[in-house]
Coordinates of C-alpha atoms and ligand atoms in Angstrom, one line a residue:
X1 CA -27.0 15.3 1.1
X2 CA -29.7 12.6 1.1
X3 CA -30.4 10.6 4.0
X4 CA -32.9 6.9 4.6
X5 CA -36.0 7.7 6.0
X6 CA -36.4 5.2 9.0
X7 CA -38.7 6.0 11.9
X8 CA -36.7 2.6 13.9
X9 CA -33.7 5.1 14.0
X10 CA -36.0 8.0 14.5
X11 CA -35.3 9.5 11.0
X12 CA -38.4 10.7 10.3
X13 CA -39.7 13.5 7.4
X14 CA -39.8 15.9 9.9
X15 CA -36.4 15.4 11.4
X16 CA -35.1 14.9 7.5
X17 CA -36.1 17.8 6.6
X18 CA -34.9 19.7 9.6
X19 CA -31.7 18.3 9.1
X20 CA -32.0 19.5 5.4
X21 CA -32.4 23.1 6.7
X22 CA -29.5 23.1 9.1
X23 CA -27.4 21.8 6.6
X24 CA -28.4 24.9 5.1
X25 CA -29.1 23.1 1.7
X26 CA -31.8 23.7 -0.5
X27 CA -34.8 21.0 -0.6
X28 CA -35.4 20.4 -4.2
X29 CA -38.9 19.7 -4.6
X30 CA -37.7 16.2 -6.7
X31 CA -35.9 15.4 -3.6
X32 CA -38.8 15.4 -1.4
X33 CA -40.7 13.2 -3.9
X34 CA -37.8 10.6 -4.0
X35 CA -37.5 10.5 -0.4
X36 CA -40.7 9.7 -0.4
X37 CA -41.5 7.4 -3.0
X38 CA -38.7 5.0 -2.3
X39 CA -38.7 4.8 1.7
X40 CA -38.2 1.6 2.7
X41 CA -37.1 0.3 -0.6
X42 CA -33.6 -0.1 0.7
X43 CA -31.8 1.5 -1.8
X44 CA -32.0 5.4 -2.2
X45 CA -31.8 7.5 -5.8
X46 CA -29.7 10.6 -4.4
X47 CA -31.0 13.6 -6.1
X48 CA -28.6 14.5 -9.3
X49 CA -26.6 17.5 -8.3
X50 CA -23.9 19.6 -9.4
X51 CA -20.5 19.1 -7.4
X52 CA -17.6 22.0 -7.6
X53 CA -14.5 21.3 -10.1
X54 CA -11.8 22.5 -7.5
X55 CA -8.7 22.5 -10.1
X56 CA -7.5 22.0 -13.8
X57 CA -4.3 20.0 -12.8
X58 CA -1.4 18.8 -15.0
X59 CA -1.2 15.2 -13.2
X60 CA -3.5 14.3 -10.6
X61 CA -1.7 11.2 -8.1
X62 CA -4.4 9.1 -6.8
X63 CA -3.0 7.4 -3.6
X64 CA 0.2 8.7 -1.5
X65 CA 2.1 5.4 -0.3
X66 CA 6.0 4.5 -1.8
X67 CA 4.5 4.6 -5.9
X68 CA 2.0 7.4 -5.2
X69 CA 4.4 9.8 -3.1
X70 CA 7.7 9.2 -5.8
X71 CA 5.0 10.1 -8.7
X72 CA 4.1 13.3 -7.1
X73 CA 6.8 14.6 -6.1
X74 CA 9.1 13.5 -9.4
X75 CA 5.9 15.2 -11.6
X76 CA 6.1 18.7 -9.6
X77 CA 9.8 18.7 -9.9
X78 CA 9.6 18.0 -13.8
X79 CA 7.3 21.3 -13.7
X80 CA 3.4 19.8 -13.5
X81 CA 0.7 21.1 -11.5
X82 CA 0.5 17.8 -9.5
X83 CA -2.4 17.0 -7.1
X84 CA -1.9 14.4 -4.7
X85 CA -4.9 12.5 -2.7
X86 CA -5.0 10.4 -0.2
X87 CA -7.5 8.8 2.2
X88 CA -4.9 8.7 5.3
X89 CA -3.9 11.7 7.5
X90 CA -0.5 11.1 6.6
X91 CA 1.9 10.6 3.2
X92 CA 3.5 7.6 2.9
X93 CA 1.0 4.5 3.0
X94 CA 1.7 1.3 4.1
X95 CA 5.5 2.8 5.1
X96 CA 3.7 5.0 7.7
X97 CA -0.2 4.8 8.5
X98 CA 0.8 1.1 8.2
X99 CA 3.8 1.2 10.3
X100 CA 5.7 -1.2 7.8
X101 CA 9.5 0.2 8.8
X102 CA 10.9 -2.1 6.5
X103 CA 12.0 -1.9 2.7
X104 CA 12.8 -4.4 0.6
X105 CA 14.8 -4.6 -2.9
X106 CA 16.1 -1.0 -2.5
X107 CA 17.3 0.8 -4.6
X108 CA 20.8 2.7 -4.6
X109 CA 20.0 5.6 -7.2
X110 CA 17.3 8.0 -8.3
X111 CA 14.7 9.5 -5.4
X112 CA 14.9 6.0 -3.9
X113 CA 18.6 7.2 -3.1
X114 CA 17.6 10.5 -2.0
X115 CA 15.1 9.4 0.6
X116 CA 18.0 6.8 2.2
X117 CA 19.8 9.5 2.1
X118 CA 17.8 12.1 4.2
X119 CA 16.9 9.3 6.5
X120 CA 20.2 9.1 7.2
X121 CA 20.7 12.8 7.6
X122 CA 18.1 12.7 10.3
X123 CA 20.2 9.1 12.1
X124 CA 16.5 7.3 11.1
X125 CA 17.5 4.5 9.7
X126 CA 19.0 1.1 10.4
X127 CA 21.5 -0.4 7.8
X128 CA 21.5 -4.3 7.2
X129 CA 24.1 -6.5 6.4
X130 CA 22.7 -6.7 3.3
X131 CA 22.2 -3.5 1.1
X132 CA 18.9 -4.1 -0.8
X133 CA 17.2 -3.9 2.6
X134 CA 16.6 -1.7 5.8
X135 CA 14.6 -0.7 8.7
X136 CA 13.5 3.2 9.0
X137 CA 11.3 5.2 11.7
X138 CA 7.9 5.8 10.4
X139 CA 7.5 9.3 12.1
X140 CA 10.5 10.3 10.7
X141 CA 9.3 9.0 7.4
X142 CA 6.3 11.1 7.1
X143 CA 7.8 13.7 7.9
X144 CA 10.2 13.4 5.2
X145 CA 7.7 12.3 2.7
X146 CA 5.8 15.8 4.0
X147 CA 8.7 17.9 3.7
X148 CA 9.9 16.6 0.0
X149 CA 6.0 17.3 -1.5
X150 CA 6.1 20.9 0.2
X151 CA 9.8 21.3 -1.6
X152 CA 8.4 20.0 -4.6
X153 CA 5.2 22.0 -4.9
X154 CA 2.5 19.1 -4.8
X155 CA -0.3 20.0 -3.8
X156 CA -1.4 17.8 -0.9
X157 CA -4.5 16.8 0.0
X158 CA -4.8 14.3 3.4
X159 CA -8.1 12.9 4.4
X160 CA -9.6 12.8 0.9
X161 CA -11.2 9.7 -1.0
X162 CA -11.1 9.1 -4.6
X163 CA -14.7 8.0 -5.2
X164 CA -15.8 8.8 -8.5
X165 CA -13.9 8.5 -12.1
X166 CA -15.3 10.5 -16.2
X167 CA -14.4 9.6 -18.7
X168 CA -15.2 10.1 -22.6
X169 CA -14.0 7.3 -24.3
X170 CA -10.7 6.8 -23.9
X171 CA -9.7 10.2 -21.9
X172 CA -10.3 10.2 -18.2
X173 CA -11.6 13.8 -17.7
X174 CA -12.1 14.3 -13.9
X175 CA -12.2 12.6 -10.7
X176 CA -14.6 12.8 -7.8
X177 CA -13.6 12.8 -4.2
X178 CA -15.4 12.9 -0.7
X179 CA -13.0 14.7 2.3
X180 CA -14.7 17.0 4.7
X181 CA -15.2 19.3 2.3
X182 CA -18.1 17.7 0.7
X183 CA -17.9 16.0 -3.1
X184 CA -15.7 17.7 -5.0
X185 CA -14.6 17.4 -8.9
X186 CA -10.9 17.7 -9.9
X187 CA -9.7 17.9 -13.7
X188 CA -5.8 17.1 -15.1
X189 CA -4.2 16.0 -18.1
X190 CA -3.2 12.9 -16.6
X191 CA -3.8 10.6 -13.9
X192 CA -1.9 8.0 -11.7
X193 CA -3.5 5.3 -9.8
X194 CA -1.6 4.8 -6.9
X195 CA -4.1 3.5 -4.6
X196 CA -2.6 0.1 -4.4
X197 CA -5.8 -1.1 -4.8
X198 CA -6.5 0.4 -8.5
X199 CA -9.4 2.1 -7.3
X200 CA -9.4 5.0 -9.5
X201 CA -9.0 2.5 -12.4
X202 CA -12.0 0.2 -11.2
X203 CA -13.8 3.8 -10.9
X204 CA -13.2 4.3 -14.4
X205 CA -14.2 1.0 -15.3
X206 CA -10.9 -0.2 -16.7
X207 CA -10.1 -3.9 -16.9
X208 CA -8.5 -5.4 -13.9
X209 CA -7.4 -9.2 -12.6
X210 CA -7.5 -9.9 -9.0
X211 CA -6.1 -13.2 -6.4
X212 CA -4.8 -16.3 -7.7
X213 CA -6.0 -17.5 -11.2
X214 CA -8.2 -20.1 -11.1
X215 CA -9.3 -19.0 -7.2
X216 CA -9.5 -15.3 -7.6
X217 CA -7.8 -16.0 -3.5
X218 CA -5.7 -13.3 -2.5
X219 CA -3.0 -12.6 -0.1
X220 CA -3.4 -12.1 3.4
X221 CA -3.7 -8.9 5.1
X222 CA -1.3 -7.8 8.4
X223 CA -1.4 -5.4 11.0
X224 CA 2.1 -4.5 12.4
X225 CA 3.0 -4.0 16.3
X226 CA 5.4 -1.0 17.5
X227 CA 6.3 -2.3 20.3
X228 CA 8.8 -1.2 23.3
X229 CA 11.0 -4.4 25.2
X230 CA 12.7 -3.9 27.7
X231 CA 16.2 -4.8 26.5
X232 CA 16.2 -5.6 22.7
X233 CA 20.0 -6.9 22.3
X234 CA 18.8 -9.1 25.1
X235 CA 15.3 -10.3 23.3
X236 CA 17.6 -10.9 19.9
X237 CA 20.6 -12.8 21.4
X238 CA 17.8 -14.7 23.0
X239 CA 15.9 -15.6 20.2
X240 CA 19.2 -16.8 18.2
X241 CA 21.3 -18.2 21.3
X242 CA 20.3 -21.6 19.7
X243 CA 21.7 -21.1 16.2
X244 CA 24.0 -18.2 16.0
X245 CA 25.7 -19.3 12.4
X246 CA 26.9 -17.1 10.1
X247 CA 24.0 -18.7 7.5
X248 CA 21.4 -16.2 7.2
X249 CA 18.4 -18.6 6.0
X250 CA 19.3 -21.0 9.2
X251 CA 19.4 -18.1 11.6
X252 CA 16.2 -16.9 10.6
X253 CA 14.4 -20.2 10.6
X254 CA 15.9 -20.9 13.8
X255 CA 14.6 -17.7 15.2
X256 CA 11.1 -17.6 13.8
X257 CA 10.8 -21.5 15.6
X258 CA 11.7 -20.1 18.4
X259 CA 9.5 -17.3 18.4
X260 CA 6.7 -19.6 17.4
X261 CA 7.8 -21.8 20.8
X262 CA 7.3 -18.8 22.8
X263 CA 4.0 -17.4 21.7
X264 CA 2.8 -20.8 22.1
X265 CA 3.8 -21.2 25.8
X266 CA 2.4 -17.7 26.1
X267 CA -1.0 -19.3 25.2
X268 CA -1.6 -17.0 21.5
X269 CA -0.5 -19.5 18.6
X270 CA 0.1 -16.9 15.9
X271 CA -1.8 -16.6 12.7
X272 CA 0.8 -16.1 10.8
X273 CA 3.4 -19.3 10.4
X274 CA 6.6 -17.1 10.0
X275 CA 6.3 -14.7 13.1
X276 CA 9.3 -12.1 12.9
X277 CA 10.6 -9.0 15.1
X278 CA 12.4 -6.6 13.1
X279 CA 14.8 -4.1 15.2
X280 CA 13.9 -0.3 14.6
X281 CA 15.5 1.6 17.4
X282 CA 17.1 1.2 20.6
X283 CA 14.4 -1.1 22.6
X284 CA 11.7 -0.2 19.8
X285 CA 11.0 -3.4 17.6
X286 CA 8.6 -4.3 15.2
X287 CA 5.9 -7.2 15.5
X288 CA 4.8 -8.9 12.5
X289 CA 2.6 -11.6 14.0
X290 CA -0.8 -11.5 12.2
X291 CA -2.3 -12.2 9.4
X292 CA -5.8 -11.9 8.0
X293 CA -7.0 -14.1 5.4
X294 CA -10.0 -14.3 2.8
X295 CA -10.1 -10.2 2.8
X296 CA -11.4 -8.9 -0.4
X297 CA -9.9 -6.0 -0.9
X298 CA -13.5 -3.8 -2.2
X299 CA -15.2 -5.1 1.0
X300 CA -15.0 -2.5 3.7
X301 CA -16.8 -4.7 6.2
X302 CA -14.2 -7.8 6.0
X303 CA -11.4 -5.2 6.2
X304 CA -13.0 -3.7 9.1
X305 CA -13.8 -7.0 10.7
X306 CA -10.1 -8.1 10.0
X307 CA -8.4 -4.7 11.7
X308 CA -10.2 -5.2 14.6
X309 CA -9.5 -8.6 15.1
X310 CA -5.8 -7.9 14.2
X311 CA -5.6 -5.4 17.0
X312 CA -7.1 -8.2 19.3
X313 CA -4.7 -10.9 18.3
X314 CA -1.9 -8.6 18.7
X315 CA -2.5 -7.5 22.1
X316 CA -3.6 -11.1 23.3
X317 CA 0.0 -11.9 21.9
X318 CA 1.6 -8.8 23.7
X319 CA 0.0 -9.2 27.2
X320 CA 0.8 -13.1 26.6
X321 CA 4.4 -12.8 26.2
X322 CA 4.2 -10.2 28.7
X323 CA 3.5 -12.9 31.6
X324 CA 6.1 -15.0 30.2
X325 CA 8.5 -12.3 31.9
X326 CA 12.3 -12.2 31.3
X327 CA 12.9 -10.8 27.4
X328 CA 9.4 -9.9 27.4
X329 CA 9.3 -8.2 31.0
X330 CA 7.3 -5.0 31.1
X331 CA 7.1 -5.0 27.0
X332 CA 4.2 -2.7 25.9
X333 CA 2.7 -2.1 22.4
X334 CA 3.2 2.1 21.6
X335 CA 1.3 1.5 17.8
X336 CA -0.3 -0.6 15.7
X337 CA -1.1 0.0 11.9
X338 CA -3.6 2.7 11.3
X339 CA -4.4 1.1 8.0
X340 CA -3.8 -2.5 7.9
X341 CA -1.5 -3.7 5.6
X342 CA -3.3 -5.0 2.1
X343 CA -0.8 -6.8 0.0
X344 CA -2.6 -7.9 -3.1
X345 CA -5.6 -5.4 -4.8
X346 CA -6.9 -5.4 -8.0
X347 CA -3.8 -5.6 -11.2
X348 CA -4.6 -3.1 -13.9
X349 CA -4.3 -4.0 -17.2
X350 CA -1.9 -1.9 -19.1
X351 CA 0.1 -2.1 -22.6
X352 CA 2.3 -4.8 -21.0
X353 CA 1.6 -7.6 -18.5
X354 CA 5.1 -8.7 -16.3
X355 CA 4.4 -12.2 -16.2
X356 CA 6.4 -15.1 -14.0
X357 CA 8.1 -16.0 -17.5
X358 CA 9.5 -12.7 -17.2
X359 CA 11.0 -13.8 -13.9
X360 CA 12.0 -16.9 -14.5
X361 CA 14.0 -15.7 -17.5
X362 CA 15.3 -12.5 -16.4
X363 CA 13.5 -10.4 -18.8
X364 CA 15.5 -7.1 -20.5
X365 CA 13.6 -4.7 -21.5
X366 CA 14.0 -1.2 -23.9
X367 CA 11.6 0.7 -21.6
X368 CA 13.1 -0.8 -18.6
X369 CA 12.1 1.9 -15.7
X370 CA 13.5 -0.8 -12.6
X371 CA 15.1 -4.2 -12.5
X372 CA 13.7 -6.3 -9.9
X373 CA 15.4 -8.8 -7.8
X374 CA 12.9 -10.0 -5.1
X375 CA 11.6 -13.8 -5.3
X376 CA 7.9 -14.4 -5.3
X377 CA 6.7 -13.8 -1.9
X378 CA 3.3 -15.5 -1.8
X379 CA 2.6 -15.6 1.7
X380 CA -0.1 -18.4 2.8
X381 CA -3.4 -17.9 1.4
X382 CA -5.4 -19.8 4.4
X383 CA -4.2 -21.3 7.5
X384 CA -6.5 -24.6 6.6
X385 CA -4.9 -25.9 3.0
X386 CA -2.0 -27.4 2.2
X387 CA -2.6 -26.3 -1.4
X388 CA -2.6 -22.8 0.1
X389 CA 1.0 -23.0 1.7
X390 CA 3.9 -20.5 0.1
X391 CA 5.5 -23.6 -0.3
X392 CA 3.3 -25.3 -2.5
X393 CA 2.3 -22.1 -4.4
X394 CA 5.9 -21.2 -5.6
X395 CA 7.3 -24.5 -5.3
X396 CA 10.1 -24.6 -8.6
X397 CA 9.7 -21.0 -8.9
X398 CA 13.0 -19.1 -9.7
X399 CA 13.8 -15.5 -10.2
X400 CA 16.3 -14.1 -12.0
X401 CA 16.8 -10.2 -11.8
X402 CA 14.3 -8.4 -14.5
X403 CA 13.1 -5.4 -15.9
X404 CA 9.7 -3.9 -15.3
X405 CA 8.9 -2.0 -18.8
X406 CA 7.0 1.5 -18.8
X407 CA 4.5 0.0 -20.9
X408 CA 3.2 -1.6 -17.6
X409 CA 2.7 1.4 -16.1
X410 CA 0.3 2.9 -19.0
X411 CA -3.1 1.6 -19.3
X412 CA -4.7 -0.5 -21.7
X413 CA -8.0 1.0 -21.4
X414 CA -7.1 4.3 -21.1
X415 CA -4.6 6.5 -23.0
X416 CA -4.0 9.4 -20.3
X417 CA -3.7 7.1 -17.0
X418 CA -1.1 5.3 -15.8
X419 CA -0.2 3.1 -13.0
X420 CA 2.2 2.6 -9.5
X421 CA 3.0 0.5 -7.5
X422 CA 1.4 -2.5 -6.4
X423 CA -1.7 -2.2 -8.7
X424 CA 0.6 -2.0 -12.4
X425 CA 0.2 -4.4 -14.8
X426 CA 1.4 -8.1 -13.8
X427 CA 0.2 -11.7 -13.1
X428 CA 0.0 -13.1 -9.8
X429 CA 3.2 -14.3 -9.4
X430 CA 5.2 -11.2 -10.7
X431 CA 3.1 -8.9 -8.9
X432 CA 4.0 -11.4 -6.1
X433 CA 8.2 -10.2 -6.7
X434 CA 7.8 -6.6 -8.0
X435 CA 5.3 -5.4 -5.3
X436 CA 7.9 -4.6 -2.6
X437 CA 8.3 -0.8 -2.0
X438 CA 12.2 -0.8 -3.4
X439 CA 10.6 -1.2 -6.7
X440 CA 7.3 0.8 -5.9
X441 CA 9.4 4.0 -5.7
X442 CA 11.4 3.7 -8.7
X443 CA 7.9 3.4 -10.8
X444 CA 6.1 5.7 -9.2
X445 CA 9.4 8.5 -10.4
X446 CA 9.0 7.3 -14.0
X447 CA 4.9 7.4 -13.9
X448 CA 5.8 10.6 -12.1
X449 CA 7.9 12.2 -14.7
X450 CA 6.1 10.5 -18.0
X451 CA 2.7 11.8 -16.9
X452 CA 4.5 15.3 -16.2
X453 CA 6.6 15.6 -19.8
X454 CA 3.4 14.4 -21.7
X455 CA 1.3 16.7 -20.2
X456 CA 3.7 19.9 -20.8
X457 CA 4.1 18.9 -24.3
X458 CA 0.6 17.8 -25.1
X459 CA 1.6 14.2 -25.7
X460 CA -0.1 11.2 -24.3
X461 CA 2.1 9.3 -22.0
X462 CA 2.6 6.5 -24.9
X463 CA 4.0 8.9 -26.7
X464 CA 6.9 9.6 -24.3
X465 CA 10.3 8.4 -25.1
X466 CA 12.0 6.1 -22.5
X467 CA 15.2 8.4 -23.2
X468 CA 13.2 11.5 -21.8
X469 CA 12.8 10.5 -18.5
X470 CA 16.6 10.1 -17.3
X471 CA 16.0 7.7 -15.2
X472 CA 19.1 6.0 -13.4
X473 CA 17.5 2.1 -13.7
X474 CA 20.1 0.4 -11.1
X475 CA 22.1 -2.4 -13.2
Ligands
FAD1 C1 1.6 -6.6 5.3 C2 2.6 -6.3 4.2 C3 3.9 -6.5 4.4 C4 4.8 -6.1 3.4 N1 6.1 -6.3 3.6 C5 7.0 -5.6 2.8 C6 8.3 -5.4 3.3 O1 8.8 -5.9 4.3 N2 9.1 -4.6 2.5 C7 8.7 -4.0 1.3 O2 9.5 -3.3 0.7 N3 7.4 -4.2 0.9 C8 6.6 -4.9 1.7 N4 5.3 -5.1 1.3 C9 4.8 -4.6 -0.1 C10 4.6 -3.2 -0.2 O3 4.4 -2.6 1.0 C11 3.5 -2.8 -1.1 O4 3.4 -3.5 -2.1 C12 3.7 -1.3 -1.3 O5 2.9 -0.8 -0.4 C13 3.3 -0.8 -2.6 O6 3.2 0.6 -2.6 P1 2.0 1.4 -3.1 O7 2.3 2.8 -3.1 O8 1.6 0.8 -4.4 O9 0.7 1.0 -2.2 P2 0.3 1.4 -0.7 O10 1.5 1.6 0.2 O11 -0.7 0.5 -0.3 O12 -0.3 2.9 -0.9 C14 -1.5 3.1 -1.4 C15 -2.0 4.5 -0.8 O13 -3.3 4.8 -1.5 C16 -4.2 5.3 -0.5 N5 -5.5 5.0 -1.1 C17 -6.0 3.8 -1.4 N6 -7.3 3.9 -1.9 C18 -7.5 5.3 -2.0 C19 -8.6 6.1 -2.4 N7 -9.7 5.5 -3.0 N8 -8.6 7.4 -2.2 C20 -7.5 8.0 -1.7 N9 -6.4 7.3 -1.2 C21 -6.4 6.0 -1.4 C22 -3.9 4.5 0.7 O14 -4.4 5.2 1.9 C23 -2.4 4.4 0.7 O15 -1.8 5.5 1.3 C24 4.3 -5.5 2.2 C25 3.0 -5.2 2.0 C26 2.1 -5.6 3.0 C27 0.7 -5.3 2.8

């Protein structure tokens, strides 16, 4: 462990040093002179060290949201050693640490089936009129997500970062993390970046695209509201009572004006143009109110700076409404995110790119592992610019239902790695469609399985045939 000398925050040699022996570590003599020579420079050159390699894995999952979680488990139960990481203290991701509770372009076969299914087994979720989408509990979630890895045999770890990616040339080797257990090394076959983010791919130095071409601008982050009303048949027949028509598209425009109407009379404009409550259970309803903009996504201090000021907005919002009275009498915020919601990371390059031509012709595909059938969602990239308006972006953009190929899940750069989720291999405006969770669990079950069956059989994943995997692609 190396630490800055600065006497301002009373970190002195002495007290380094002392801290050095309770640690109980050994001083290297080198370390001393580094210390020393380079106080003061700002930067520090940590002394090299040797870090313990925990495991020789089969696949090693790298992130546990939707992609990450349906890799995992669909590797152990194809017979891997699978090892899955993740920074949160809970499985799941944005479904659960951030309290998302609502999934989009579901899917009606393969795990995304069976978790409906258990959901339902457990009364946690709330059917739509329409089938590709519904609301779920996020407790009950994580502990369904907890419950199929310890059926499964993954090896969970919770509180653990991916930091560090080796390689030799085109074979990532090991990965490094940082958990309260110090720096440790882990080994595998194959790996799966699931971060969302592609962090283990960036680690790796893999090539990457990230934001809007031309702008490099990416989405805007949200923090979501649980939030307890105190009669929530009450709050929606109030929110519609001035257009209750059978058209879906005028009912929720009329209802997000209305909602707009009443946070401004509360006094808390929202930053995000499209407020929307989504029902969860009984008098428990979701806010999705805010929206962060201009967040990279590899800047810890903007994402820091925007959760904070998302957890202001939303309770300025809440205790507005709150004085309003009537439908928003006594309502009270139980959560909000625990990570805030990131839509857009870095997009990995892999042996296919989904492009918006894809979309826009309905692309078929041999190695089809999930047809999509969500439109471009590109919410506003600034408050400020018309140019920046969802309107503008994806004005003339159609979607017809496509196939996301396998070959977008393998990397380019490296031959035993693939991807997951929100970070595969797309432009901006696919990524924009394909990103939703009813797609991310699909892909992460075929990254799951391919990385599983290639490592068994000492194949890359490349080499694994489409017909192996036995997927169910919905048609
Ligand atoms: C605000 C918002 C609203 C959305 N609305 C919807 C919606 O209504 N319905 C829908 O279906 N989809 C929605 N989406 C899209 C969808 O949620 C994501 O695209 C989806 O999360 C993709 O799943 P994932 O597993 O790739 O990523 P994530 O859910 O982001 O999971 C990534 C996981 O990796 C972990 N991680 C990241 N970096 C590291 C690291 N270095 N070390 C260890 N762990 C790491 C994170 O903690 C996280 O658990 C929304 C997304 C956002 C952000």
């Amino acid at each position: 462990m190396a630490m800055l000398l600065n006497p301002a925050q009373g970190v002195t040699r002495r007290s380094f040093f002392r801290s050095m022996a309770l640690a109980g570590a050994a001083v290297p003599a080198s370390a001393m002179a580094e210390t020393e020579k380079i106080a003061g420079a700002g930067v520090l050159r940590e002394p090299a060290r040797d870090i313990p390699v925990r495991d020789d894995a089969d696949v090693i999952v790298c992130g546990a949201g939707p992609a990450g979680v349906s890799a995992a488990i669909a590797a152990a139960r194809a017979g891997a050693n699978t090892r899955l990481f993740d920074i949160n203290g809970c499985l799941g991701g944005i479904w659960t640490a951030g309290l998302l509770c609502w999934v989009l372009d579901y899917k009606t076969t393969g795990l995304a089936d069976e978790i409906t299914q258990r959901l339902d087994a457990r009364d946690a979720r709330r059917a739509q009129r329409r089938r590709s989408r519904y609301a779920y509990e996020p407790e009950e979630m994580k502990l369904l997500l907890e419950n199929m890895c310890t059926e499964a045999g993954v090896k969970v770890r919770l509180h653990t970062g991916v930091r560090a990616a080796y390689r030799e040339d085109r074979r990532l080797t090991a990965i490094v993390t940082e958990s309260k257990s110090g720096r440790e090394a882990w080994r595998a076959k194959n790996f799966i970046d699931a971060t969302g983010d592609g962090d283990l791919a960036a680690f790796a130095g893999c090539g990457f695209d990230l934001g809007q071409p031309g702008t490099g601008k990416c989405q805007p982050l949200t923090m979501y509201a649980l939030v307890l009303v105190k009669d929530a048949e009450a709050l929606k027949a109030y929110l519609t009572e001035e257009k209750d028509t059978a058209d879906e598209s005028q009912r929720y425009r009329s209802k997000t004006s209305k909602l707009m109407r009443e946070l401004h009379r509360a006094g808390t404009p929202p930053s995000y143009n499209n407020p929307s409550i989504f029902y969860i259970r009984d008098n428990v309803v979701l806010f999705m109110f805010n929206h962060e903009y201009g967040v990279n996504v590899d800047d810890a201090d903007a994402i820091t700076a925007a959760t904070m000021n998302a957890r202001r907005e939303l309770n300025a919002m809440a205790d507005g409404l709150r004085k309003l009275g009537g439908v928003w009498d006594n309502l009270r915020i139980i959560a909000t995110s625990e990570h805030i919601g990131i839509r857009e990371g870095r997009r990995i390059h892999g042996l296919y790119q989904v492009t918006m031509d894809d979309l826009a012709k309905g692309a078929r595909h041999e190695d089809a592992i999930v047809r999509a059938r969500f439109g471009v969602d590109v919410h506003c990239l600034s408050l400020d610019n018309k140019e920046d308006s969802h309107g503008e972006i994806t004005k003339g953009l159609k979607v017809k239902p496509y196939d996301v190929p396998l070959r977008a899940l393998i990397s380019r750069d490296l031959d035993n790695m693939l991807m997951a989720g929100r970070c595969i291999s797309g432009d901006f405006f696919a990524h924009a469609s394909y990103r939703v969770t009813g797609n991310s669990v699909p892909m992460g079950e075929a990254a799951g399985r391919t990385a599983a069956l290639a490592a068994l059989s000492g194949r890359l994943p490349a080499q694994v045939g489409i017909s192996e995997l036995k997927l169910e692609p919905e048609t």
